[in-house]
Short mmCIF file of C-alpha atoms (C1' of nucleotides) in Angstrom, two decimals:
data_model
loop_
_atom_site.label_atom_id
_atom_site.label_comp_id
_atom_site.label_asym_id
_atom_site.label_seq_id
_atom_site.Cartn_x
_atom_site.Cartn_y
_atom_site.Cartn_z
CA UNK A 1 -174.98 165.23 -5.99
CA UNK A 2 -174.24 168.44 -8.41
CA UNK A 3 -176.08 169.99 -10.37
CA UNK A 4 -176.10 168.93 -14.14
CA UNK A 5 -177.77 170.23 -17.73
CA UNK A 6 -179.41 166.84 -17.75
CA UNK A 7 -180.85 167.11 -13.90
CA UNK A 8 -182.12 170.19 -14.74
CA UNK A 9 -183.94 169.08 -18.20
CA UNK A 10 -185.48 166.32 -16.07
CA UNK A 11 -186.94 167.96 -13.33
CA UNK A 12 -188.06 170.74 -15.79
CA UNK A 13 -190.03 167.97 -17.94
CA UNK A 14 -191.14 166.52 -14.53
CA UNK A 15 -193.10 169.98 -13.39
CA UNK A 16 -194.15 170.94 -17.20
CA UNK A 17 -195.70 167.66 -17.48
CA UNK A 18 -197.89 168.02 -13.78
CA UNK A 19 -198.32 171.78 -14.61
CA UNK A 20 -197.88 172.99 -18.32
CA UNK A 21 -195.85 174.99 -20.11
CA UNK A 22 -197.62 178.48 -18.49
CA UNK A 23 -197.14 176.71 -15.24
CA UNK A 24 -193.21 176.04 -15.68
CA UNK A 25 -191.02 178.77 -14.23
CA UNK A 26 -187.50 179.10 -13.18
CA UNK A 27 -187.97 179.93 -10.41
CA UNK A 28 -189.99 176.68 -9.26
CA UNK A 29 -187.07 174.46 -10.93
CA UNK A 30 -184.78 175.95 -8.91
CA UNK A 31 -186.72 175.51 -5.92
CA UNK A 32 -187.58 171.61 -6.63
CA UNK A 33 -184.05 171.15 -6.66
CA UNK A 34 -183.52 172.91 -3.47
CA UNK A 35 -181.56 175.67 -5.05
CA UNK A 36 -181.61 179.24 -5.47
CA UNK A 37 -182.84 180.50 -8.83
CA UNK A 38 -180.03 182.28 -10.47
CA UNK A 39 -178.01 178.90 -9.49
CA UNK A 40 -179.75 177.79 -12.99
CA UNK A 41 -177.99 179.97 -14.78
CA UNK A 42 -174.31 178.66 -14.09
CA UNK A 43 -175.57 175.73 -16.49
CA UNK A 44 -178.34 177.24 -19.15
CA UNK A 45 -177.89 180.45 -21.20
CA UNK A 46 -181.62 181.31 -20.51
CA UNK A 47 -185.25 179.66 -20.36
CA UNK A 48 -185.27 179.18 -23.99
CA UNK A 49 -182.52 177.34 -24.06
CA UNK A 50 -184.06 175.16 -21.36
CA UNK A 51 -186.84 174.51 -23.51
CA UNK A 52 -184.46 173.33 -26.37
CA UNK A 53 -182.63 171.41 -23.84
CA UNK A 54 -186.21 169.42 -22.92
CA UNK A 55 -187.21 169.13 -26.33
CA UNK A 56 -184.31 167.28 -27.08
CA UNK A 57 -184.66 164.56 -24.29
CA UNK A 58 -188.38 163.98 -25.89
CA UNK A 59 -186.54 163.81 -29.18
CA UNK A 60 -184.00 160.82 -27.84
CA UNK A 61 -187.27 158.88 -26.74
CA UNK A 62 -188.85 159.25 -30.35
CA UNK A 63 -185.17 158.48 -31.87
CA UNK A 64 -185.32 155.04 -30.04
CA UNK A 65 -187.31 153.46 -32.08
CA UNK A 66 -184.47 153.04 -34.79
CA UNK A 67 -184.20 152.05 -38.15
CA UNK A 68 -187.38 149.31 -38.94
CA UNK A 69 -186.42 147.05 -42.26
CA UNK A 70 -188.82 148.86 -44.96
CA UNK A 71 -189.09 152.65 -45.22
CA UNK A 72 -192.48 152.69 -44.31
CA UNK A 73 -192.37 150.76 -41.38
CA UNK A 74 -189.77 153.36 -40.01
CA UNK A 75 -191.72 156.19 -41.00
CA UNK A 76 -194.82 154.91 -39.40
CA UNK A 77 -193.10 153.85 -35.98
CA UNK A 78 -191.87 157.78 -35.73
CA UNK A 79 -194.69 159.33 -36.30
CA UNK A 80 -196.24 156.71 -33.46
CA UNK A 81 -193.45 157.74 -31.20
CA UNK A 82 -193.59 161.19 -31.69
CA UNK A 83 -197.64 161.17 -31.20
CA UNK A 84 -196.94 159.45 -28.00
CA UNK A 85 -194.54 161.59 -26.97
CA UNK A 86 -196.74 164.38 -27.57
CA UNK A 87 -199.28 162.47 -25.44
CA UNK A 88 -197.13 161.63 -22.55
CA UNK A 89 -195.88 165.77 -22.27
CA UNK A 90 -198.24 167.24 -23.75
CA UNK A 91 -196.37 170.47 -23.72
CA UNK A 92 -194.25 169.25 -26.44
CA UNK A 93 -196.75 170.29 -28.46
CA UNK A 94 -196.83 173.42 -27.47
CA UNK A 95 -193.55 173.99 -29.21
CA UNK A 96 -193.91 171.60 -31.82
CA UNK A 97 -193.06 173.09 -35.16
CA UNK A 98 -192.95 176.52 -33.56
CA UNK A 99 -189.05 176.50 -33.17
CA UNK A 100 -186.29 175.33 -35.02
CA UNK A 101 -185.45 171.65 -33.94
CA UNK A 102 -181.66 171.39 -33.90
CA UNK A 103 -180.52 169.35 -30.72
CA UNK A 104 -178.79 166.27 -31.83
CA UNK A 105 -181.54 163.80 -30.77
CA UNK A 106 -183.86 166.17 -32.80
CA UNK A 107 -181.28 165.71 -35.90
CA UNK A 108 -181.76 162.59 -35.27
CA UNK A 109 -184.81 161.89 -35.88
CA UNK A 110 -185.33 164.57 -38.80
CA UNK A 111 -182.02 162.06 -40.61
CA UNK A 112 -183.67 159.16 -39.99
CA UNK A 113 -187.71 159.93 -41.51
CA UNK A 114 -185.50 161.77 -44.12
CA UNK A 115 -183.47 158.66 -45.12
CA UNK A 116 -186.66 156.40 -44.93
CA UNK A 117 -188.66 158.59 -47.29
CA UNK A 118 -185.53 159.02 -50.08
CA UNK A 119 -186.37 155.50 -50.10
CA UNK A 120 -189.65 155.31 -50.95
CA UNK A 121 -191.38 155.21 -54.67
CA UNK A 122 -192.34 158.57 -55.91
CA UNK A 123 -189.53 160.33 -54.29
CA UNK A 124 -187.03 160.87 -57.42
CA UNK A 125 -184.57 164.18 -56.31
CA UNK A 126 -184.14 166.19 -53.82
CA UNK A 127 -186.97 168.10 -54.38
CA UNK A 128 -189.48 165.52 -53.82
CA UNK A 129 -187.85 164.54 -50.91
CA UNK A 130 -187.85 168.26 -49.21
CA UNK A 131 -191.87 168.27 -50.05
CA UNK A 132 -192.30 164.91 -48.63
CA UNK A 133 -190.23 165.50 -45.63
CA UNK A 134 -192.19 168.84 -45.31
CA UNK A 135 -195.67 167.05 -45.90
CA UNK A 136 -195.16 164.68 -43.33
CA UNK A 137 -193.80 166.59 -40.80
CA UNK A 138 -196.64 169.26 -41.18
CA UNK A 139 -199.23 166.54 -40.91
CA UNK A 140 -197.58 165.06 -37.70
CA UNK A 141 -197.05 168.56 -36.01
CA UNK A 142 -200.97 169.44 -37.02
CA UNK A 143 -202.71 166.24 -35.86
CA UNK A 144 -200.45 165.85 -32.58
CA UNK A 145 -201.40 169.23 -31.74
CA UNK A 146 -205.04 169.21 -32.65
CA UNK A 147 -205.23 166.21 -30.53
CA UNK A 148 -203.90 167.54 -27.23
CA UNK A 149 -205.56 170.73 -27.80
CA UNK A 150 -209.11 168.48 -27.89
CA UNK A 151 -207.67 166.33 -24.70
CA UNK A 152 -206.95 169.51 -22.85
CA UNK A 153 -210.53 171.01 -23.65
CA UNK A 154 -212.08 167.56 -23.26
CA UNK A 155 -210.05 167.33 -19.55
CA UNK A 156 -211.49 170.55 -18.25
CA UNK A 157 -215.01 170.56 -19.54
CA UNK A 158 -215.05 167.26 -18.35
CA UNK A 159 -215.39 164.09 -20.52
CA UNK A 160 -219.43 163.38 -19.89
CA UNK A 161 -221.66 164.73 -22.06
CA UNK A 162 -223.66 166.73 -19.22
CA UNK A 163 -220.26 168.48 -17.64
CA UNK A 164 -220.23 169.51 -21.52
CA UNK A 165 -223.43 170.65 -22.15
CA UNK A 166 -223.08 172.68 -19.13
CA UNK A 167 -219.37 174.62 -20.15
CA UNK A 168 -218.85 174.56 -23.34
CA UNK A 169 -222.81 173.93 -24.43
CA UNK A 170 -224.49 177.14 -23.87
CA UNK A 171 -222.50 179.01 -26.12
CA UNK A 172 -221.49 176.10 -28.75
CA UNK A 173 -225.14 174.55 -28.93
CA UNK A 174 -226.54 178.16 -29.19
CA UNK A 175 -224.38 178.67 -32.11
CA UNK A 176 -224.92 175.58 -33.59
CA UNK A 177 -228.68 175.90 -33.10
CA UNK A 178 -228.65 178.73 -35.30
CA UNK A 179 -228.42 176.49 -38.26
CA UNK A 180 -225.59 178.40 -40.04
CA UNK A 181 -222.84 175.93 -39.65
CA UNK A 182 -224.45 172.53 -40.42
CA UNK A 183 -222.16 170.43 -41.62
CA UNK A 184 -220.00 171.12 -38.39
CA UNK A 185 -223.03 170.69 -35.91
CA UNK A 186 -223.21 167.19 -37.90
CA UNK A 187 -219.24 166.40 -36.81
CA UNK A 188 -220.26 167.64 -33.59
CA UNK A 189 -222.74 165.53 -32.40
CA UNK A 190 -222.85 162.48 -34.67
CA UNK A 191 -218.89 162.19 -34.94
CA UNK A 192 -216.43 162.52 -31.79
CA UNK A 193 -216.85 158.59 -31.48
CA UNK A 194 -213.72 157.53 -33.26
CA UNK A 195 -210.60 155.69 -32.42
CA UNK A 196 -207.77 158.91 -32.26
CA UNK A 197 -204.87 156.56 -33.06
CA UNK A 198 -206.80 154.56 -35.53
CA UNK A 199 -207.72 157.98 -37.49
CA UNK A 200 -204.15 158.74 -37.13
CA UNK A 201 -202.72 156.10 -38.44
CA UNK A 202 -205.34 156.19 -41.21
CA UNK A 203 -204.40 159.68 -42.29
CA UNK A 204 -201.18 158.75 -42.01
CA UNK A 205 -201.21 156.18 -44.44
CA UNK A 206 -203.53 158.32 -46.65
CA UNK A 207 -200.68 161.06 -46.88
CA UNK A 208 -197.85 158.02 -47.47
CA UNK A 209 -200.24 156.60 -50.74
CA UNK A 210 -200.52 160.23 -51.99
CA UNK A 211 -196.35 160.82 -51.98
CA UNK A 212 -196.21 157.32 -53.27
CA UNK A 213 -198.13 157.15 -55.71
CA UNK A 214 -197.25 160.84 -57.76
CA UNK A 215 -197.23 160.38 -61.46
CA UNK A 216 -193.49 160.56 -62.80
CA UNK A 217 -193.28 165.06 -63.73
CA UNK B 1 -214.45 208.14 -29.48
CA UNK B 2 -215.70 204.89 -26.37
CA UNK B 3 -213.54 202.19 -26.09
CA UNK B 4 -214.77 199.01 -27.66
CA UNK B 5 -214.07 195.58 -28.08
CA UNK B 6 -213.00 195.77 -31.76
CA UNK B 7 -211.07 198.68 -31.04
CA UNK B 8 -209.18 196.92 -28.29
CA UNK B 9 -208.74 193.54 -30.95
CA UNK B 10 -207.84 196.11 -33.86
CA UNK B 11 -205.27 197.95 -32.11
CA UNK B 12 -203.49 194.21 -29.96
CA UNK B 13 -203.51 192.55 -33.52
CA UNK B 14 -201.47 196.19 -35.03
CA UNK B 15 -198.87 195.43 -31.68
CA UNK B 16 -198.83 191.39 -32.17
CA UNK B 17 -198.01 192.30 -35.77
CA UNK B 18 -195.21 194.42 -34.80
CA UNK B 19 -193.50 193.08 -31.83
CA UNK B 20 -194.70 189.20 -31.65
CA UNK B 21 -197.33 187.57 -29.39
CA UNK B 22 -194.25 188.24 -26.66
CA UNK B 23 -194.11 191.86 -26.54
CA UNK B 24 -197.58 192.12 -26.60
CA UNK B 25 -199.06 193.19 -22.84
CA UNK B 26 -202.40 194.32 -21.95
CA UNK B 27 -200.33 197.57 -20.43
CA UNK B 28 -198.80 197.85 -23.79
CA UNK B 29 -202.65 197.79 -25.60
CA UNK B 30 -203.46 200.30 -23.05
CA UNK B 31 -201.14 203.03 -23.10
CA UNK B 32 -201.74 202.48 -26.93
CA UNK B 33 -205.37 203.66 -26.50
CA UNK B 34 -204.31 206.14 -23.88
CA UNK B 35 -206.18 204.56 -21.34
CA UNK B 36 -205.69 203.06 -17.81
CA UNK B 37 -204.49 199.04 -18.37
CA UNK B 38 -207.60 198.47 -16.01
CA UNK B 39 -210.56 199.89 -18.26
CA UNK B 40 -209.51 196.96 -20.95
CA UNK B 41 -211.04 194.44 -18.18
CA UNK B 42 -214.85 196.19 -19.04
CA UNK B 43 -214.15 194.73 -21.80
CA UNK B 44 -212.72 191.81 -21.82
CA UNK B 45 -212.77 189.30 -19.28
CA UNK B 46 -208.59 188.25 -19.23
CA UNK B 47 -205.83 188.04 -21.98
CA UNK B 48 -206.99 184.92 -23.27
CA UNK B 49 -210.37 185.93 -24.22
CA UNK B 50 -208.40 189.27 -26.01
CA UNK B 51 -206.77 186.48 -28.12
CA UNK B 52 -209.55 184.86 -28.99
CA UNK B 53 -210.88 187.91 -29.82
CA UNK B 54 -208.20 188.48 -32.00
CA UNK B 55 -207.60 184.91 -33.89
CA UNK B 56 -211.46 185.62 -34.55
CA UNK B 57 -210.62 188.47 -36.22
CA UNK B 58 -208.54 186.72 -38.60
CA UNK B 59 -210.80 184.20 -39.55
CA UNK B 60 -213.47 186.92 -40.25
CA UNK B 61 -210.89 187.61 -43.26
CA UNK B 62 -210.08 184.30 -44.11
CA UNK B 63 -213.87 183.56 -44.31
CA UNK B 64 -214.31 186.02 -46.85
CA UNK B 65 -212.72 184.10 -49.69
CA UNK B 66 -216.39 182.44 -49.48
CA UNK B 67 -217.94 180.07 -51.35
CA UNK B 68 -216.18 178.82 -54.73
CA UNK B 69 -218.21 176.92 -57.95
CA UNK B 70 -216.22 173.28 -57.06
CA UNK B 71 -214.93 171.68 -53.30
CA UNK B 72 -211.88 171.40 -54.59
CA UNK B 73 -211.65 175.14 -55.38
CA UNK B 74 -213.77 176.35 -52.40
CA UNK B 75 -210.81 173.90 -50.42
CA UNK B 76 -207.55 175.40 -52.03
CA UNK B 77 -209.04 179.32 -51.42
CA UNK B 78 -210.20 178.48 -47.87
CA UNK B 79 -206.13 177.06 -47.22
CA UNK B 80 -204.57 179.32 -49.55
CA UNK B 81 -206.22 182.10 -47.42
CA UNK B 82 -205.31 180.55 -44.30
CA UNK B 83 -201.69 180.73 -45.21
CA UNK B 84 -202.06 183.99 -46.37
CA UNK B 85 -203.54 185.36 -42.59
CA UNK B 86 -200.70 183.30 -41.03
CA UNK B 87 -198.03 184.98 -43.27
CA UNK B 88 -199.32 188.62 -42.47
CA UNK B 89 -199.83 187.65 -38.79
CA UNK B 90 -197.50 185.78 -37.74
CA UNK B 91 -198.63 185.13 -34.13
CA UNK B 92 -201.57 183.70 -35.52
CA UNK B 93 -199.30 180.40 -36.02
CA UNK B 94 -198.61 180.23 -33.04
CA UNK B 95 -202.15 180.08 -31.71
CA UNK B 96 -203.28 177.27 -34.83
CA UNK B 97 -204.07 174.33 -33.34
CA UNK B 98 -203.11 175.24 -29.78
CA UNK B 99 -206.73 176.24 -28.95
CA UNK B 100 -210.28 175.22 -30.01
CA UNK B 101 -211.13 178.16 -32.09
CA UNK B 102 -215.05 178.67 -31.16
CA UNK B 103 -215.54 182.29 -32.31
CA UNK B 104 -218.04 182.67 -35.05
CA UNK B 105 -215.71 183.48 -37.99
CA UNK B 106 -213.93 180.29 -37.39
CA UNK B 107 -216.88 178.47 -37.04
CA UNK B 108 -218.25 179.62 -40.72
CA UNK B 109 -214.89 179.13 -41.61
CA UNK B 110 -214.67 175.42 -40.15
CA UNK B 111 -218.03 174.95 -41.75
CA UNK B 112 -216.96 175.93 -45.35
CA UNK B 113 -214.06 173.77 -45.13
CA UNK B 114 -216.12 171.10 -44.08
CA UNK B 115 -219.29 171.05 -46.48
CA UNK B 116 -216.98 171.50 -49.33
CA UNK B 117 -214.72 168.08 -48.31
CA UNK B 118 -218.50 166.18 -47.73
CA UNK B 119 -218.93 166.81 -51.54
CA UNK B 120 -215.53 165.42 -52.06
CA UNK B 121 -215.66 161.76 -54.18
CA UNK B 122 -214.62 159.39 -51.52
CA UNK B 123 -215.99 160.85 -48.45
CA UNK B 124 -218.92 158.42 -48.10
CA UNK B 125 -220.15 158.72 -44.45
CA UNK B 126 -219.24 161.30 -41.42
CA UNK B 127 -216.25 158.99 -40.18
CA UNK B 128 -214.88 159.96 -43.64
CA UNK B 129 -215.69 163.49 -43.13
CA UNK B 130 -214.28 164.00 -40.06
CA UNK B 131 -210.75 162.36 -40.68
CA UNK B 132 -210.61 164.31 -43.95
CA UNK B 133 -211.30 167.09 -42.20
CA UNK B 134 -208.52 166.19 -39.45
CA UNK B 135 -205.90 165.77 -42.39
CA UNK B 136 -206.49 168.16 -43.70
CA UNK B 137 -206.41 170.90 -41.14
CA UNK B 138 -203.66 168.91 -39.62
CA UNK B 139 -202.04 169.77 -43.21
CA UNK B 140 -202.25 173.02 -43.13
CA UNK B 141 -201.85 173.91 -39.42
CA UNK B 142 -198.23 172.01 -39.96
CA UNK B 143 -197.29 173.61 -43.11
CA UNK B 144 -198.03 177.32 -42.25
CA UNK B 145 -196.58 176.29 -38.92
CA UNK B 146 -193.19 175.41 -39.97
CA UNK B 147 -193.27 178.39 -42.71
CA UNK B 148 -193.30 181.24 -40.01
CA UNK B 149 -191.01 179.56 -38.16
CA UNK B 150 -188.71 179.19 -40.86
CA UNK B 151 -189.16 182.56 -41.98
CA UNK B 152 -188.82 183.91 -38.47
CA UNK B 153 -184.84 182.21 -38.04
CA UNK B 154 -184.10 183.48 -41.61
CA UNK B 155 -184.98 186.62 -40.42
CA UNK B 156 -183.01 186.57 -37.10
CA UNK B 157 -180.24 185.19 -38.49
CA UNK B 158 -180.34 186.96 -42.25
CA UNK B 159 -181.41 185.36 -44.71
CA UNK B 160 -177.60 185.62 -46.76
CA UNK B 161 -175.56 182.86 -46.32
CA UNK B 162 -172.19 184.94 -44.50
CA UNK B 163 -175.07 185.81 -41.65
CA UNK B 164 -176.26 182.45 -41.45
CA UNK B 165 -173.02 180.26 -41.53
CA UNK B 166 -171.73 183.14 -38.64
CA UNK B 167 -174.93 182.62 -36.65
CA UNK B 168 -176.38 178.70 -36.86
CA UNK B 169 -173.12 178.10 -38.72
CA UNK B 170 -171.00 177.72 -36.49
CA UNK B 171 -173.21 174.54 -34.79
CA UNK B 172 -175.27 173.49 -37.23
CA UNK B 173 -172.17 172.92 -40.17
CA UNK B 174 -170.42 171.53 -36.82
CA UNK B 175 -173.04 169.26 -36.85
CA UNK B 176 -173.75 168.33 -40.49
CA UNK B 177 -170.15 167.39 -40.30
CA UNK B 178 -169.91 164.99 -38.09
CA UNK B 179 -171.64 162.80 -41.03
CA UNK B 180 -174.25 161.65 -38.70
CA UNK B 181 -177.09 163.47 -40.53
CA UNK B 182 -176.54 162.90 -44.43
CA UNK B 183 -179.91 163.16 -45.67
CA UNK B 184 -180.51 165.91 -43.16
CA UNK B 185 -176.80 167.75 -44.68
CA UNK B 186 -178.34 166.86 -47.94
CA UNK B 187 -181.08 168.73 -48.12
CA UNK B 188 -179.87 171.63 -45.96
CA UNK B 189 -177.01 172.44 -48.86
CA UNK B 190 -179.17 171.71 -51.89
CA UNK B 191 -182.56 171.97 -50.89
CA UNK B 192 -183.69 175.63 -49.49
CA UNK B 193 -184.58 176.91 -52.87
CA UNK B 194 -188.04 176.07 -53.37
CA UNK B 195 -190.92 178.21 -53.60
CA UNK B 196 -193.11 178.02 -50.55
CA UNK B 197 -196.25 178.84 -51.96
CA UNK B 198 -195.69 175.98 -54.72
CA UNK B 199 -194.68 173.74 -52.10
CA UNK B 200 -197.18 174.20 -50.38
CA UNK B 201 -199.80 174.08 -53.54
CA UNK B 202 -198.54 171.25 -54.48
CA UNK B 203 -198.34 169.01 -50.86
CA UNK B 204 -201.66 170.34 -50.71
CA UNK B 205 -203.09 168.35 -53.81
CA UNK B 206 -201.11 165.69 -53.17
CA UNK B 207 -203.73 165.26 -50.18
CA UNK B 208 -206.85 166.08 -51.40
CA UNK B 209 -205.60 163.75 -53.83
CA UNK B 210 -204.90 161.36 -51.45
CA UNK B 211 -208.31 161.60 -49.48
CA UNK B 212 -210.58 161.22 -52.35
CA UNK B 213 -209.06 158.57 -54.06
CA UNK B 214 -209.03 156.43 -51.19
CA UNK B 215 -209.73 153.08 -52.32
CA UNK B 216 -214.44 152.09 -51.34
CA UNK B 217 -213.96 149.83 -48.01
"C1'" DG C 1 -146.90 178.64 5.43
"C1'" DC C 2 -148.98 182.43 3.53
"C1'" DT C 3 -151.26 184.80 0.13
"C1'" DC C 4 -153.54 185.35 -4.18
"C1'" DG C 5 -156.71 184.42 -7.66
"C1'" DC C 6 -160.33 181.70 -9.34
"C1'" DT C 7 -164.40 179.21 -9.32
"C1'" DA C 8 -168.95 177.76 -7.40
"C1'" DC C 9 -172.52 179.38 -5.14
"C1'" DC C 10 -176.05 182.61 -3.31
"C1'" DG C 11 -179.21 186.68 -2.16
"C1'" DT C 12 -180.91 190.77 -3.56
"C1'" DA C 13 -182.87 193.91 -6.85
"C1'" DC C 14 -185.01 195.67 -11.18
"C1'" DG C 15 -188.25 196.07 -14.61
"C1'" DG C 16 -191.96 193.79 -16.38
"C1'" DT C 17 -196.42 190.90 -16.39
"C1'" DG C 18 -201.75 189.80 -15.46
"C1'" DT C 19 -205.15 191.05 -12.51
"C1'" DA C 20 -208.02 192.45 -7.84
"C1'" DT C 21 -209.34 196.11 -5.23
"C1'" DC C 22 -210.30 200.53 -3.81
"C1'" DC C 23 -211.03 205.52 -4.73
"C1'" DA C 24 -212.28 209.83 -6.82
"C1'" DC C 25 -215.10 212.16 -9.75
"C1'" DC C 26 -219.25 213.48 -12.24
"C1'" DA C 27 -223.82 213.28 -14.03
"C1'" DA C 28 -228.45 212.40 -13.28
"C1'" DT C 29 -232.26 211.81 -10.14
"C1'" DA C 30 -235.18 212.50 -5.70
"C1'" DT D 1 -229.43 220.50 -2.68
"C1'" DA D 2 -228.34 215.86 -1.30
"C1'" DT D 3 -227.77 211.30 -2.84
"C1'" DT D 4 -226.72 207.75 -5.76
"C1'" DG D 5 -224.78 205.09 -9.45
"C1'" DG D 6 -221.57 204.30 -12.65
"C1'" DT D 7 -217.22 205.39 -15.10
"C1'" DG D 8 -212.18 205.95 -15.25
"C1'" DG D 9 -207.89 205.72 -12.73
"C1'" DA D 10 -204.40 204.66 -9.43
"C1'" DT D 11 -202.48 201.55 -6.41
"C1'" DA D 12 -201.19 196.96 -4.92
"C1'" DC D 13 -200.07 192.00 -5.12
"C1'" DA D 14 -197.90 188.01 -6.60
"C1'" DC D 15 -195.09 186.33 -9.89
"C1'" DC D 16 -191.92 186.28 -13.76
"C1'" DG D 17 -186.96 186.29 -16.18
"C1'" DT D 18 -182.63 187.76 -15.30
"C1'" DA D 19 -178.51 191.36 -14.11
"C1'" DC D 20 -175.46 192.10 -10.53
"C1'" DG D 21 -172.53 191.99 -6.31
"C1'" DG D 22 -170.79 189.47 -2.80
"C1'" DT D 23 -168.87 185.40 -0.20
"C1'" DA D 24 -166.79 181.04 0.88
"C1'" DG D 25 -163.74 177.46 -0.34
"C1'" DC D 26 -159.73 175.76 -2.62
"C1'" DG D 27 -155.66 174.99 -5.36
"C1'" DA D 28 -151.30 177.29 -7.03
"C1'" DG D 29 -147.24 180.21 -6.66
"C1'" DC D 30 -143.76 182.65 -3.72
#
DNA sequence: GCTCGCTACCGTACGGTGTATCCACCAATA
DNA sequence: TATTGGTGGATACACCGTACGGTAGCGAGC
């Protein structure tokens, strides 16, 4: 069985998702595959075309969930799929907004929110579109990220309030006790009880009411 | 003149500025200060405490905007300034969102943020609060995001477009042509002439609008 | 049938990274 | 003066991405 771009991507994604993106090297692709390390190079430019090359498998998974019959409905099911793509490699947010998407799945995906958003109210010319393209995406990219950063911090404090206290609590509840940052000691320890999706999908919809629902310029 | 920690942040941040989070090596910091890479480490306990030293840094100046007389004001500064930091440190995008930032700057910072959006009409209780907050961040994390990297590509590639049809050209208009992507195609040829600070302005009310007009449940 | 060239594969080597460890010096104290 | 403690530096290790040179097999031309 050769070797192949594809076999590569996979086993790549395979080790990134047990080990990170810090923890992914050539070197240990190569050797998963049973294979010396500048064999890798007969098939991929360098690493960072690698990572484009797994980026773009994540993006066929999102792209999968097709067109849905109102423009809203599509828009909502990729922002789902890319959230749980983001959840199920968490490295992809690592990278997420932080390069140029460009691999045909990636295309993809960008051509299909695009053509479900030129269809919704609010979004007149070209111009409206770009900003709501851009505000959604942002959003996405921001939340998806913010919420794997807070699993990853959450995973290695540990999840129960005492492994908490004890890592992250001496210096967090020592700043917080010092009574200059209120409102967030508040979040802190009467919020942290909600739903992620749920608030996702509620900000989501929040950001879809505001495009919307602009007053005609 | 002793070493110190702000000296050590002051002079990483002048090399991140210059050369990308990349090129930047604690050797690199060293030789800098004309010092032994070693002596950093009385210091500093590894490289990612350095950069957490460093995005702190940057929030101390984004904190300054302080407080304004109305939320929504003391909001648009507090994102407006944001962008700004990102803009003249562009590494500091890359770190937004990817790590909890705990240092005290972004703690007054988060706080600002946060008591101005509790005085925001339609944030009723702290499960309001907090997915405000979340869209908001998740806003502007996104959008400042996707603006270095866009900036960074236009740079690489030049921003005229001979450079760029020689260098993405050459794939991208391969792909734009295949007709697969016509919304994408769309706004790639007509779009790109918007002003990103307006855009971003303007996404950014859209938002606020969105969160505080949000219907009593 | 023999040789030649080409391709697919591989091992080694270089310059760089973060960091642990040990070592030399030097100033202050007993 | 002898000792000690701490400060700064050099060296070393494991690992990284990748440039380069070499080798084995194989099909094509004489």
């Amino acid at each position: 069985m050769p070797l192949s771009r594809e076999k590569i991507a996979a086993t790549a994604i395979r080790l990134a998702d047990a080990h990170g993106l810090d923890g992914l090297s050539l070197r240990k692709i190569a050797k998963e595959l049973g294979v010396g390390p500048m064999r890798l190079y007969d098939y991929v430019i360098n690493k960072s075309e690698l990572l484009d090359l797994m980026v773009d498998v994540v993006y066929a998974r999102i792209a999968e969930v097709g067109q849905r019959p109102g423009w809203r409905d599509t828009v909502l099911a990729i922002a789902h799929a890319t959230r749980d793509a983001a959840l199920d490699h968490e490295w992809f947010s690592d990278v997420l907004g932080g390069r140029p998407h460009l691999g045909p799945h990636a295309l993809a995906v960008g051509e299909a929110t695009a053509a479900a958003l030129s269809a919704a109210p609010g979004v007149r010319d070209i111009g409206d579109l770009q900003r709501a393209v851009g505000a959604l995406n942002a959003f996405v990219i921001g939340s998806v990220r913010r919420e794997v950063t807070e699993r990853r911090t959450a995973r290695s404090t540990g999840t129960d309030e005492a492994a908490f206290q004890a890592s992250l609590g001496p210096y967090l509840t020592r700043m917080l006790r010092t009574g200059r940052y209120p409102t967030v000691a508040r979040l802190v320890i009467d919020g942290a009880h909600l739903n992620a999706e749920e608030t996702f999908n509620h900000n989501l919809t929040t950001i879809l009411d505001g495009i919307t629902s602009r007053p005609p310029t």
